[in-house]
Coordinates of C-alpha atoms and ligand atoms in Angstrom, one line a residue:
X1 CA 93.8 -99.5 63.0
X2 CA 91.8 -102.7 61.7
X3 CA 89.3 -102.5 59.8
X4 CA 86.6 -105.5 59.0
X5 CA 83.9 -105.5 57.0
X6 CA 81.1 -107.6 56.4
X7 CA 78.0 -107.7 54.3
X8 CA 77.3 -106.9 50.4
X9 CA 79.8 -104.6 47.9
X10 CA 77.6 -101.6 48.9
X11 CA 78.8 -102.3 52.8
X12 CA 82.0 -102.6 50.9
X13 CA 82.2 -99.3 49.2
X14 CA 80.9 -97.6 52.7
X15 CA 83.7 -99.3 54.3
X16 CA 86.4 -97.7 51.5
X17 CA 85.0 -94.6 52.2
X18 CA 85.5 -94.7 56.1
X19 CA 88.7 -96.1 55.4
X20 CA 89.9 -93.5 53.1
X21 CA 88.6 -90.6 56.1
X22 CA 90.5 -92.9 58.0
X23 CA 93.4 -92.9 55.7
X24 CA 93.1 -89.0 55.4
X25 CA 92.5 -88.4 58.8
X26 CA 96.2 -90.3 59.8
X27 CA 95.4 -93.9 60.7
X28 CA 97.6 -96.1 59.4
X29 CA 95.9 -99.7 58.7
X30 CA 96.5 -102.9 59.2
X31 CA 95.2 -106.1 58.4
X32 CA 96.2 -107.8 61.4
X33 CA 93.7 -106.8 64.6
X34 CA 96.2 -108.0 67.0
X35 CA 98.2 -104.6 66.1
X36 CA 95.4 -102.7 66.2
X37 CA 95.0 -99.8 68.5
X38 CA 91.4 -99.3 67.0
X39 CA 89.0 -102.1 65.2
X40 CA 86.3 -101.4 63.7
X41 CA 83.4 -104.0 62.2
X42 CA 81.3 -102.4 59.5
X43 CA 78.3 -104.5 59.9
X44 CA 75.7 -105.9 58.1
X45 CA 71.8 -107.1 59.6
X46 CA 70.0 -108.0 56.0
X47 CA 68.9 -111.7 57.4
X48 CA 69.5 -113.8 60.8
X49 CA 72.6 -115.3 59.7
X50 CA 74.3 -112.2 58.5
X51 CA 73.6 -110.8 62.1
X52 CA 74.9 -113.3 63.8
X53 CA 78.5 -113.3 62.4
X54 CA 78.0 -109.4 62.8
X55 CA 77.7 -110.2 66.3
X56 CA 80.4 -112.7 66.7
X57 CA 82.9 -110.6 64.8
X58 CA 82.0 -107.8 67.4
X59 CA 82.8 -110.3 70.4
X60 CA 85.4 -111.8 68.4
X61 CA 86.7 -108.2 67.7
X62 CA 85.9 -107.7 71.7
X63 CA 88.4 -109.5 73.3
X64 CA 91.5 -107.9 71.6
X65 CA 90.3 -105.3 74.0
X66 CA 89.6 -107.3 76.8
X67 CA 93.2 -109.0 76.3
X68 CA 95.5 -107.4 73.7
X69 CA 96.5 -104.1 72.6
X70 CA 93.4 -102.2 71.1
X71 CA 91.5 -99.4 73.1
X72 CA 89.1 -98.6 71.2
X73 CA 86.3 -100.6 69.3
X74 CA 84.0 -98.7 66.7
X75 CA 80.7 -100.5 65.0
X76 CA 79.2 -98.6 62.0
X77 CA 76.5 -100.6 59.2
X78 CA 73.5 -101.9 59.1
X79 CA 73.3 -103.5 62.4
X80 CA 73.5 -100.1 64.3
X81 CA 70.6 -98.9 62.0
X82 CA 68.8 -101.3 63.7
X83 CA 70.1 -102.4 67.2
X84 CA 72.8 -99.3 67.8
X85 CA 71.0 -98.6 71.2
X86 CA 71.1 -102.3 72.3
X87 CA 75.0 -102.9 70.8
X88 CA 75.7 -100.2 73.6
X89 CA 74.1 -101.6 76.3
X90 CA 74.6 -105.1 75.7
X91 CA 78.6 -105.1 74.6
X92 CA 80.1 -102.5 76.7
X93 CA 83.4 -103.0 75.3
X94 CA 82.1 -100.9 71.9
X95 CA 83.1 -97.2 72.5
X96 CA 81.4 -95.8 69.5
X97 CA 78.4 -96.8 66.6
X98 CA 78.4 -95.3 63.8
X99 CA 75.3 -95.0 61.4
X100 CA 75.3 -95.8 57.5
X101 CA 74.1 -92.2 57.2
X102 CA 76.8 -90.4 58.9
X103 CA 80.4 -92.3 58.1
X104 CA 81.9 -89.0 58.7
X105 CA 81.8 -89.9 62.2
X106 CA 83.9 -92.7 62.0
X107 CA 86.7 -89.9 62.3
X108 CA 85.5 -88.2 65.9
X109 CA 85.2 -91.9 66.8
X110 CA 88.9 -92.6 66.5
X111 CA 89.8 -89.3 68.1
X112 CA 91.1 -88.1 64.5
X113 CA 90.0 -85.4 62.3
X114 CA 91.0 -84.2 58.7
X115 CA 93.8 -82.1 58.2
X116 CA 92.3 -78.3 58.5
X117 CA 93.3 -77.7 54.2
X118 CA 91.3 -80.6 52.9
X119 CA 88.5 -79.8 51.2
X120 CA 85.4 -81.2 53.1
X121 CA 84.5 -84.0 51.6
X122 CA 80.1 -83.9 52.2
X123 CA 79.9 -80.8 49.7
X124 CA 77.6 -83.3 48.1
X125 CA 74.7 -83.0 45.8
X126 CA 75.7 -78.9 46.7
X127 CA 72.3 -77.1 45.6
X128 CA 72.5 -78.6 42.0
X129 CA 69.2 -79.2 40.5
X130 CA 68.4 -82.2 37.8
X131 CA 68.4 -79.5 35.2
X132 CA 72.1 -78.5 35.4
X133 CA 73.1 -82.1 35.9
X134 CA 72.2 -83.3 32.7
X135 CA 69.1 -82.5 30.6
X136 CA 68.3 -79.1 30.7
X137 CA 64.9 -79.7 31.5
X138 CA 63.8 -79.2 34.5
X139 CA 62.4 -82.2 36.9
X140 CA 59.0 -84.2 36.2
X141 CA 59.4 -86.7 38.1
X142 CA 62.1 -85.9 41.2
X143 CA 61.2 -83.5 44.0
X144 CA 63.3 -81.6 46.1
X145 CA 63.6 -80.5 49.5
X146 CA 66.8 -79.1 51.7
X147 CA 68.2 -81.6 53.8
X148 CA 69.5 -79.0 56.8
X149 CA 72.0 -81.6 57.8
X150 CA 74.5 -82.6 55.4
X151 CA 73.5 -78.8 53.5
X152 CA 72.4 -79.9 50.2
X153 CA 69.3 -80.6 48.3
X154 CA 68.0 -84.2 48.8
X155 CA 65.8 -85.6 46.1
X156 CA 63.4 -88.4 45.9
X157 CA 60.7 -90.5 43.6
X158 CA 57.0 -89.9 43.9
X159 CA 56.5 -93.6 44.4
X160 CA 59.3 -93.3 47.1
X161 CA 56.7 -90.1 48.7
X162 CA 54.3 -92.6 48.3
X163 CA 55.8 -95.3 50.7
X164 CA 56.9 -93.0 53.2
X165 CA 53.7 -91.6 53.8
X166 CA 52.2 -95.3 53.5
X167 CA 55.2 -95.9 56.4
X168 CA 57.6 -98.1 54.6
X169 CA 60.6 -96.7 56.2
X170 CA 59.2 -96.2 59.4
X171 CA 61.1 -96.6 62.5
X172 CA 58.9 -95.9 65.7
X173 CA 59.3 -99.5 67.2
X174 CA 63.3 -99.3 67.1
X175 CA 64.6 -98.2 70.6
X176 CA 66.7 -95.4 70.1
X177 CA 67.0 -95.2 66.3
X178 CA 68.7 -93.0 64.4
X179 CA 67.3 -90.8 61.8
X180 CA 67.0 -92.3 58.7
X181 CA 69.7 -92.0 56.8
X182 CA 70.0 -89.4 53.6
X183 CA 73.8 -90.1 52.7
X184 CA 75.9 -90.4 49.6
X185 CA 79.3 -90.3 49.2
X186 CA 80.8 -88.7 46.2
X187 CA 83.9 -88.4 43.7
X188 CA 85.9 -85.5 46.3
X189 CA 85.2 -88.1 49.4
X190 CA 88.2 -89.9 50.1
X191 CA 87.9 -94.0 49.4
X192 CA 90.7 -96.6 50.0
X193 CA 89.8 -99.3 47.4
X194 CA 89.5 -102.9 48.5
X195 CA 89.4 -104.8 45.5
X196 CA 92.1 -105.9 43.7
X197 CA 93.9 -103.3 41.9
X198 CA 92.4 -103.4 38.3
X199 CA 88.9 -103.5 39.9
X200 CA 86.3 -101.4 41.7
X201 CA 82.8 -100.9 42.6
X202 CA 80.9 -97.5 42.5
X203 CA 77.7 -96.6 44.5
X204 CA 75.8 -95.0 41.9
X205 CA 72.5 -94.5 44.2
X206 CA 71.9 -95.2 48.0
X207 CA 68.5 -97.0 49.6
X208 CA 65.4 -98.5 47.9
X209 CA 61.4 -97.5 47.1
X210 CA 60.2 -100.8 46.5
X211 CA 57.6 -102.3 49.0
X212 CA 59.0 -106.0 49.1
X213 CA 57.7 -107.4 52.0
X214 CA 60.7 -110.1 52.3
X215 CA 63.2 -107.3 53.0
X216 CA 63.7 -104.6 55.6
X217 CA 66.3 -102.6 53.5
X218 CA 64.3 -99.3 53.1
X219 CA 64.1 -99.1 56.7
X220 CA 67.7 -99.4 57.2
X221 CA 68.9 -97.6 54.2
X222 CA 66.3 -95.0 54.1
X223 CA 64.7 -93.5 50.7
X224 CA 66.2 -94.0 46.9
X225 CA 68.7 -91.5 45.8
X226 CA 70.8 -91.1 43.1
X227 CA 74.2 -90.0 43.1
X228 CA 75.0 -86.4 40.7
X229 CA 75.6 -88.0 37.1
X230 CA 79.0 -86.0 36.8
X231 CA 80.0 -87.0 40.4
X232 CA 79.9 -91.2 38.9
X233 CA 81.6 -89.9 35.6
X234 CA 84.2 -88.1 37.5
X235 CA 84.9 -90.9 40.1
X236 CA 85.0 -93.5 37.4
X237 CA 87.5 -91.2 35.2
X238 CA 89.3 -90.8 38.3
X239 CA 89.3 -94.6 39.2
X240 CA 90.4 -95.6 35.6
X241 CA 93.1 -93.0 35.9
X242 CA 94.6 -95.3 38.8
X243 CA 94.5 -98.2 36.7
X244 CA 91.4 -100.0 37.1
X245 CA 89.5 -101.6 34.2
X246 CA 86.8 -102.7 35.4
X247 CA 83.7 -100.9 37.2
X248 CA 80.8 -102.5 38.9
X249 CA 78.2 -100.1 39.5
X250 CA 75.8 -101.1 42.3
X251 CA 72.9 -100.0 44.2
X252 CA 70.2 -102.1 45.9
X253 CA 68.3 -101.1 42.3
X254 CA 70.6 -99.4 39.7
X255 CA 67.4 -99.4 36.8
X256 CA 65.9 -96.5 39.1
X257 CA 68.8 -94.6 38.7
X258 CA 68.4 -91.3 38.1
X259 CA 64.4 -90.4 38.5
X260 CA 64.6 -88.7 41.8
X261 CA 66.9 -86.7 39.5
X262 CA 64.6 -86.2 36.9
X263 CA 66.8 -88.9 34.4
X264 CA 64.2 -90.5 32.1
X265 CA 66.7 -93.4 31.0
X266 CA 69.0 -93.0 33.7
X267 CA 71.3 -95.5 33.3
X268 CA 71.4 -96.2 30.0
X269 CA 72.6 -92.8 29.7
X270 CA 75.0 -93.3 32.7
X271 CA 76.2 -96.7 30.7
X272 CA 76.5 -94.7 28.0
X273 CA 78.5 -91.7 29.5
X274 CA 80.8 -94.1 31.3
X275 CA 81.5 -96.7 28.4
X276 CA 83.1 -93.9 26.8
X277 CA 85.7 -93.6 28.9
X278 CA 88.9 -95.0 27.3
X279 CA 90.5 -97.5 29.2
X280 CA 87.6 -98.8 30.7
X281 CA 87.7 -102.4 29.6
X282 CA 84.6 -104.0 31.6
X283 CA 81.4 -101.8 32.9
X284 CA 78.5 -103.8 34.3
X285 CA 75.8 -103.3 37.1
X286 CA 74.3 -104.7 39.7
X287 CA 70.9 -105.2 40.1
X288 CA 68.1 -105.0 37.8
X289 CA 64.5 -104.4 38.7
X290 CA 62.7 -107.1 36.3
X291 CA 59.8 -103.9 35.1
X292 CA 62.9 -101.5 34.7
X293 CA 64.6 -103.4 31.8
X294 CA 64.0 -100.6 29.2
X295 CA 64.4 -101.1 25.6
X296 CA 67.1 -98.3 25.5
X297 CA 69.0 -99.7 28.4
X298 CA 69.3 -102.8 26.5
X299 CA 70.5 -101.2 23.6
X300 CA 73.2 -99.4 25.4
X301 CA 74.0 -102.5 26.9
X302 CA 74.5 -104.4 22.9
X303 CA 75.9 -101.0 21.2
X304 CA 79.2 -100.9 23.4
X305 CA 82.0 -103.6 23.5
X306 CA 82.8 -102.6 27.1
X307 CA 79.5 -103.1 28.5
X308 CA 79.9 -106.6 29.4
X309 CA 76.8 -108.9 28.5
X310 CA 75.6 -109.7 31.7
X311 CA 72.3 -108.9 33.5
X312 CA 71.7 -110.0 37.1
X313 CA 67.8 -110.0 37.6
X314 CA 67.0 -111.3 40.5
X315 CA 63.5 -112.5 40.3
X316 CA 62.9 -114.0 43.6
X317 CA 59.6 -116.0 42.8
X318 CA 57.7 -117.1 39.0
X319 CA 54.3 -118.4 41.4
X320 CA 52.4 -115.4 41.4
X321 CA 50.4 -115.5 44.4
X322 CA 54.1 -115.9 46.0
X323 CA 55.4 -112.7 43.8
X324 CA 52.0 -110.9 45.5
X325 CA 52.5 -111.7 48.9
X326 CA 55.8 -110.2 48.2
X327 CA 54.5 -107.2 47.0
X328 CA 56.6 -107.8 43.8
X329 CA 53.5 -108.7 41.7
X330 CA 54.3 -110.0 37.4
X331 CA 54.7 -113.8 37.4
X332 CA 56.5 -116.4 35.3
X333 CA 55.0 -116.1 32.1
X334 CA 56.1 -112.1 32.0
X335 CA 59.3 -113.0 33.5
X336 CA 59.9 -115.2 30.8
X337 CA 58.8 -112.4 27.9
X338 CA 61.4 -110.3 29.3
X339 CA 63.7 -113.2 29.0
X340 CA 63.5 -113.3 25.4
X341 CA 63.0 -109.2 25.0
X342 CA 66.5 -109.4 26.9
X343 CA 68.2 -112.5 24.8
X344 CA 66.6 -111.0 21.1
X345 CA 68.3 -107.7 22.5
X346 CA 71.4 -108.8 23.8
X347 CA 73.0 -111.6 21.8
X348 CA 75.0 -114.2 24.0
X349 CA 74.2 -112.3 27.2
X350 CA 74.7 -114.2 30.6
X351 CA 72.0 -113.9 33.0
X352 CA 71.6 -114.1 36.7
X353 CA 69.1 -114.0 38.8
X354 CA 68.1 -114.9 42.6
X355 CA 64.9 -116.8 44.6
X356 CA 63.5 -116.9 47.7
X357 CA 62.6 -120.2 49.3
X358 CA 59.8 -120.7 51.8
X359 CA 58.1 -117.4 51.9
X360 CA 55.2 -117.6 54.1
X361 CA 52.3 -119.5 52.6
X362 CA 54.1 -121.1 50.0
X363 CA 52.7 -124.0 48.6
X364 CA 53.8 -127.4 46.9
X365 CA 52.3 -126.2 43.8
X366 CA 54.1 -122.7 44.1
X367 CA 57.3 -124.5 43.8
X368 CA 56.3 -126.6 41.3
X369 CA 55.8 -123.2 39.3
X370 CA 59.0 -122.0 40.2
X371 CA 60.9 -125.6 38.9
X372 CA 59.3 -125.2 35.5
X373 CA 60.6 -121.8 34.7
X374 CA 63.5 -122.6 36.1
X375 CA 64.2 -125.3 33.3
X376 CA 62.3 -123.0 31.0
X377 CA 64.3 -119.7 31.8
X378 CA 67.5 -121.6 31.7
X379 CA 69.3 -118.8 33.8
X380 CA 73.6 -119.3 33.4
X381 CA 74.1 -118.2 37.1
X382 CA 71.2 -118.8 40.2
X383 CA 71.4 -118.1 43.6
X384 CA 69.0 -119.7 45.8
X385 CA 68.0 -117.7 49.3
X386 CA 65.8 -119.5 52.5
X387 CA 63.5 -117.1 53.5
X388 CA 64.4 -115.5 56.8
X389 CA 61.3 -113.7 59.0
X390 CA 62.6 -110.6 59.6
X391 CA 61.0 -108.8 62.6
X392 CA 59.9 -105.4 61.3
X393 CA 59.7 -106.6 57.8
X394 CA 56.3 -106.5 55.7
X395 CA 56.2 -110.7 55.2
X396 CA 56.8 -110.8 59.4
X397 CA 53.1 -111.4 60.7
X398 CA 52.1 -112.9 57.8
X399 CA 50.4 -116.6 58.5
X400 CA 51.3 -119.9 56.7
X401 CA 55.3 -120.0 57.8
X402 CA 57.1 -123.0 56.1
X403 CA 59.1 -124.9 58.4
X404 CA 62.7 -125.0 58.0
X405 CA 63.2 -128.5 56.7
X406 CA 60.5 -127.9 54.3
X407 CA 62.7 -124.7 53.0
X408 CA 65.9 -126.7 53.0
X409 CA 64.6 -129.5 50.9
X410 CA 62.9 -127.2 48.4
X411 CA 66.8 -125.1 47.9
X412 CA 68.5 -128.0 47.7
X413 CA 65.8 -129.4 44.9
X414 CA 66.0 -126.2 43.1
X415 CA 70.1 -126.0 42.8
X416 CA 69.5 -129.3 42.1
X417 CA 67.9 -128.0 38.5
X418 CA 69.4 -125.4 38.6
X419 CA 72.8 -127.7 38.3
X420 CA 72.0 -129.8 35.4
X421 CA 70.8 -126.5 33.3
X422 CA 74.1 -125.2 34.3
X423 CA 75.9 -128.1 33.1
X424 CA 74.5 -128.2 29.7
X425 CA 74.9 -124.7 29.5
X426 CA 78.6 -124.4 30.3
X427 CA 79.4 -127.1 28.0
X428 CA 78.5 -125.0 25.3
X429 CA 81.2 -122.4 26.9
X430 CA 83.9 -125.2 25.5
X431 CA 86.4 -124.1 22.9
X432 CA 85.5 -120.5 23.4
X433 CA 88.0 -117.8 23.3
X434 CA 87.3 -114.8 25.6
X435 CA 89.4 -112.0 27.2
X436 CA 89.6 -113.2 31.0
X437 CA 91.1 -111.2 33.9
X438 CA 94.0 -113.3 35.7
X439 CA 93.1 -112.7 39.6
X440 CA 95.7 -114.8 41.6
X441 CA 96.6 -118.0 42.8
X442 CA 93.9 -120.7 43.2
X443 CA 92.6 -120.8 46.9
X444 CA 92.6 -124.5 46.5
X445 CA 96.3 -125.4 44.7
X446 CA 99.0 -123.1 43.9
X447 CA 99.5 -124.8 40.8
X448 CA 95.8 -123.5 39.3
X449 CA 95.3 -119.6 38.9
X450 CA 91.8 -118.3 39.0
X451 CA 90.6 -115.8 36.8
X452 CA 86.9 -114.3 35.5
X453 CA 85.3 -113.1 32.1
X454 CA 83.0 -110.5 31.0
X455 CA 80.4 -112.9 31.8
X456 CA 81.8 -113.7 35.8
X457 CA 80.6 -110.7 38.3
X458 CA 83.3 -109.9 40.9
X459 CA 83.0 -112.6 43.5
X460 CA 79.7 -114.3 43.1
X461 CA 79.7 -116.1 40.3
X462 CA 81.5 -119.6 39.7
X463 CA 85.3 -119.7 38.7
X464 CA 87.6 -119.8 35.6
X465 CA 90.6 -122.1 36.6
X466 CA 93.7 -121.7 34.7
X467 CA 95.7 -124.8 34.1
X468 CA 97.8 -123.6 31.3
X469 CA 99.9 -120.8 30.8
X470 CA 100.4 -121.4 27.0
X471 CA 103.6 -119.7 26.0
X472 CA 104.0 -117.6 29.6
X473 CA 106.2 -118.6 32.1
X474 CA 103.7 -116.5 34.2
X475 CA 100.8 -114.6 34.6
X476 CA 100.3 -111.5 36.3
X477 CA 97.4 -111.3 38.8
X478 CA 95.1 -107.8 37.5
X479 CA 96.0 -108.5 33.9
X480 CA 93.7 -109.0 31.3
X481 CA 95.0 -112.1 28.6
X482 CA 93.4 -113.7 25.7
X483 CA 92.3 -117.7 26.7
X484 CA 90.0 -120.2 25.4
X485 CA 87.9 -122.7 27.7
X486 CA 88.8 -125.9 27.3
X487 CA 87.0 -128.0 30.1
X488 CA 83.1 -127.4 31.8
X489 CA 82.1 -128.7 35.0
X490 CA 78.6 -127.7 36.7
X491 CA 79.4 -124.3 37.5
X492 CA 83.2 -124.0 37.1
X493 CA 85.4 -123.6 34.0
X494 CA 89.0 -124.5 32.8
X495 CA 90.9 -122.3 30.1
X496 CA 94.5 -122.3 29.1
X497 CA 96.1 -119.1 27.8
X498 CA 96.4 -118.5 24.6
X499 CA 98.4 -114.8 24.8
X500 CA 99.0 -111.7 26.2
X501 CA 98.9 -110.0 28.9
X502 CA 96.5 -107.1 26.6
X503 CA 98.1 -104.0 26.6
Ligands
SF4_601 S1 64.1 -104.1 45.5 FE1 63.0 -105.2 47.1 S2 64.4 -106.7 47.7 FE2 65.6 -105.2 46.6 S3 66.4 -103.8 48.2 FE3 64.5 -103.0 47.4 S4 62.9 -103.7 48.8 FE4 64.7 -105.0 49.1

């Protein structure tokens, strides 16, 4: 069986999750799809471009049908959310689609089932109420109602009540869409990790509330909801108990975690739970609301040494007309207060954060905003995003588009800044010594390894090259070693070894 998967780490986890069904259920994987009785694409539809190599991947993944050895083609992910009725008719080769909601399926799919002894694995969320999870109290904020399907009690945030009465997650106008999805997985599901061996991500909470009218993830993902807070501390006991040693914890907004749960200070107290476990060398998360940066999640964050010191805000404006027509609302001059309420907090802390480019109506001046607090804000790492006009999404029939050029020249002048702040700010990284995790080979020349810090996020942020092994004949890739930075380029760094590997 092959396996691709596309998309963010949260399409990632779902992936590991059908995999290990997968895994449980018999199937025996393989990375080549040549050898593959059965592929399947785990898709994602979050802009244009991330649809269209869904789609070629499915075509792509199409012809070993057509012409090789595989009979059976499955496509599960955000795309079928969306389009599962017109995948069907418009790609006959796919035998099966698979919603984000039910990843259980994946199993009938490939003609496999569980063996009858295993526990099942969707006893989720079982009839446990907020008050037995954690506080004692019972729930202000969360409300509860059965969800008949997967047999457990489903919670949810007023403000997400709110939206769905106000029709955020709404899908009348999709042909043949599935209902939207209530899922989470949780520590008795089986999971086949990805990630290299001394990493992993957890889902701590599935969907979003928020009303941002860029982004049409509610509607695929459905309401915000929390996973149990002994279901993340048992998977990430379990996980460290394998051997990894770092944990990522995502969600499309891990500050909410916990309120449909009744959690006042959610994750701080999930931070704080989890940073306890011994072994566990590097916790973060991924992503932060800007108005959900709490003074107590910042002080969990500064009180433990395995907490790495790293926030990833993303932002997506500072004009605030733009940040209104986004339905995001604030504007630079807050964003920069909680700036400093996160550097005064947090000494040394890297920050991240992302912008959208081009959102309809945006003016000259708007971007002129936007430069000036990005030289003021001085971020370490910046993503830049073009604005894509998502059919179904709030920012869709709004007037004023910006024409593509337009976008492309106001990115590039933006990473443009965003460059030379980097610069200056890496140089400072120079003569450091830091704790870095070795992760292979360089891509680009065996004779560089690659590795990451505290302050580097799995995969998205720029790269530590290693160019000197110190006393080592060797490293070992997935081993954590003492090195100091000797060279900064614009976003890249250069350490040599100075010992280890850390026990
Ligand atoms: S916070 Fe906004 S941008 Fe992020 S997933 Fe939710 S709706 Fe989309």
């Amino acid at each position: 069986m092959g396996f691709i998967s596309l998309g963010c780490p949260k399409n990632l986890v779902d992936s590991e999750v059908m995999m290990g069904l997968l895994d449980r259920g018999g199937a025996r994987l393989t990375t080549r799809p040549e050898d593959a009785d059965i592929l399947v694409v785990n898709t994602c539809s979050f802009i244009d471009t991330a649809k269209q190599e869904s789609i070629d991947t499915i075509l792509e993944m199409a012809a070993h049908k057509t012409n090789g050895r595989a009979q059976k083609l499955i496509v599960a992910g955000c795309l079928v959310e969306r389009y599962g009725a017109e995948i069907r008719k418009s790609i006959p080769e796919v035998d099966a689609v698979i919603g984000t909601g039910e990843l259980e399926a994946i199993l009938e799919a490939a003609g496999l089932q569980l063996p009858a002894a295993a526990p099942s694995p969707f006893n989720i969320l079982a009839g446990t109420k907020p008050a037995e999870l954690h506080s004692g109290k019972e729930s202000q904020a969360g409300t509860h109602k059965h969800d008949h399907e997967k047999g457990r009690e489903a919670t949810s945030r007023a403000e997400g009540d709110l939206r769905e009465q106000q029709g955020r997650f709404s899908r009348q106008d999709w042909e043949g869409a599935h209902p939207l999805p209530t899922y989470l997985y949780d520590e008795t599901t089986p999971r086949l990790l990805a990630t290299p061996k001394s990493s992993a991500y957890i889902k701590i909470a599935e969907g979003c509330d928020h009303p941002c009218t860029f982004c049409v993830i509610p509607n695929l993902r459905g309401k915000f909801r929390s996973r149990r807070f002994e279901s993340v501390v048992a998977e990430a006991r379990q996980l460290v108990a394998q051997g990894v040693q770092e944990i990522t914890l995502i969600g499309q907004d891990t500050t909410c975690y916990g309120e449909d749960l009744g959690l006042k200070d959610g994750l701080a107290d999930l931070l704080d739970a989890l940073a306890q476990i011994e072994g566990l060398r590097w916790l973060r998360f991924l992503y932060a609301y800007p108005n959900r940066v709490t003074t107590r999640l910042l002080e969990t964050i500064a009180k433990h040494d395995n907490i790495c010191k790293y926030l990833d805000v993303p932002l997506q404006h500072a004009s605030s007309a733009v940040l209104k027509r986004m339905k995001r609302g604030a504007d630079g001059d807050i964003f920069l207060k909680t700036l400093q309420k996160v550097r005064a907090a947090v000494p040394n802390v890297v920050l991240r954060t992302a912008f959208i480019v081009g959102f309809p109506g945006e003016t000259a001046e708007d971007i002129a905003t936007l430069e000036g607090f990005i030289k003021e804000a001085k971020f370490d790492w910046m993503g830049v995003f073009s604005y894509s006009d998502e059919e179904g999404s709030g920012a869709f029939p709004l007037e004023g588009k910006v024409q593509k050029r337009t976008i492309e020249a106001r990115r590039r002048r933006l990473m443009k800044i965003q460059q030379s702040v980097s610069r200056k700010a890496k140089q400072q990284w120079v003569g450091r010594e830091l704790v870095l995790l070795a992760e292979g080979e360089s891509d680009e020349t065996p004779l560089l390894w690659e590795g990451r810090t505290q302050f580097h996020a799995p995969e998205i942020d720029g790269k530590v090259y290693i160019n000197d092994f110190g006393d080592l004949e060797a490293l070992e890739a997935g081993r954590f070693y003492r090195a100091q930075i000797t060279e900064a380029h614009d976003y890249d760094l250069v350490a040599r070894i100075v010992s280890g590997p850390i026990a």
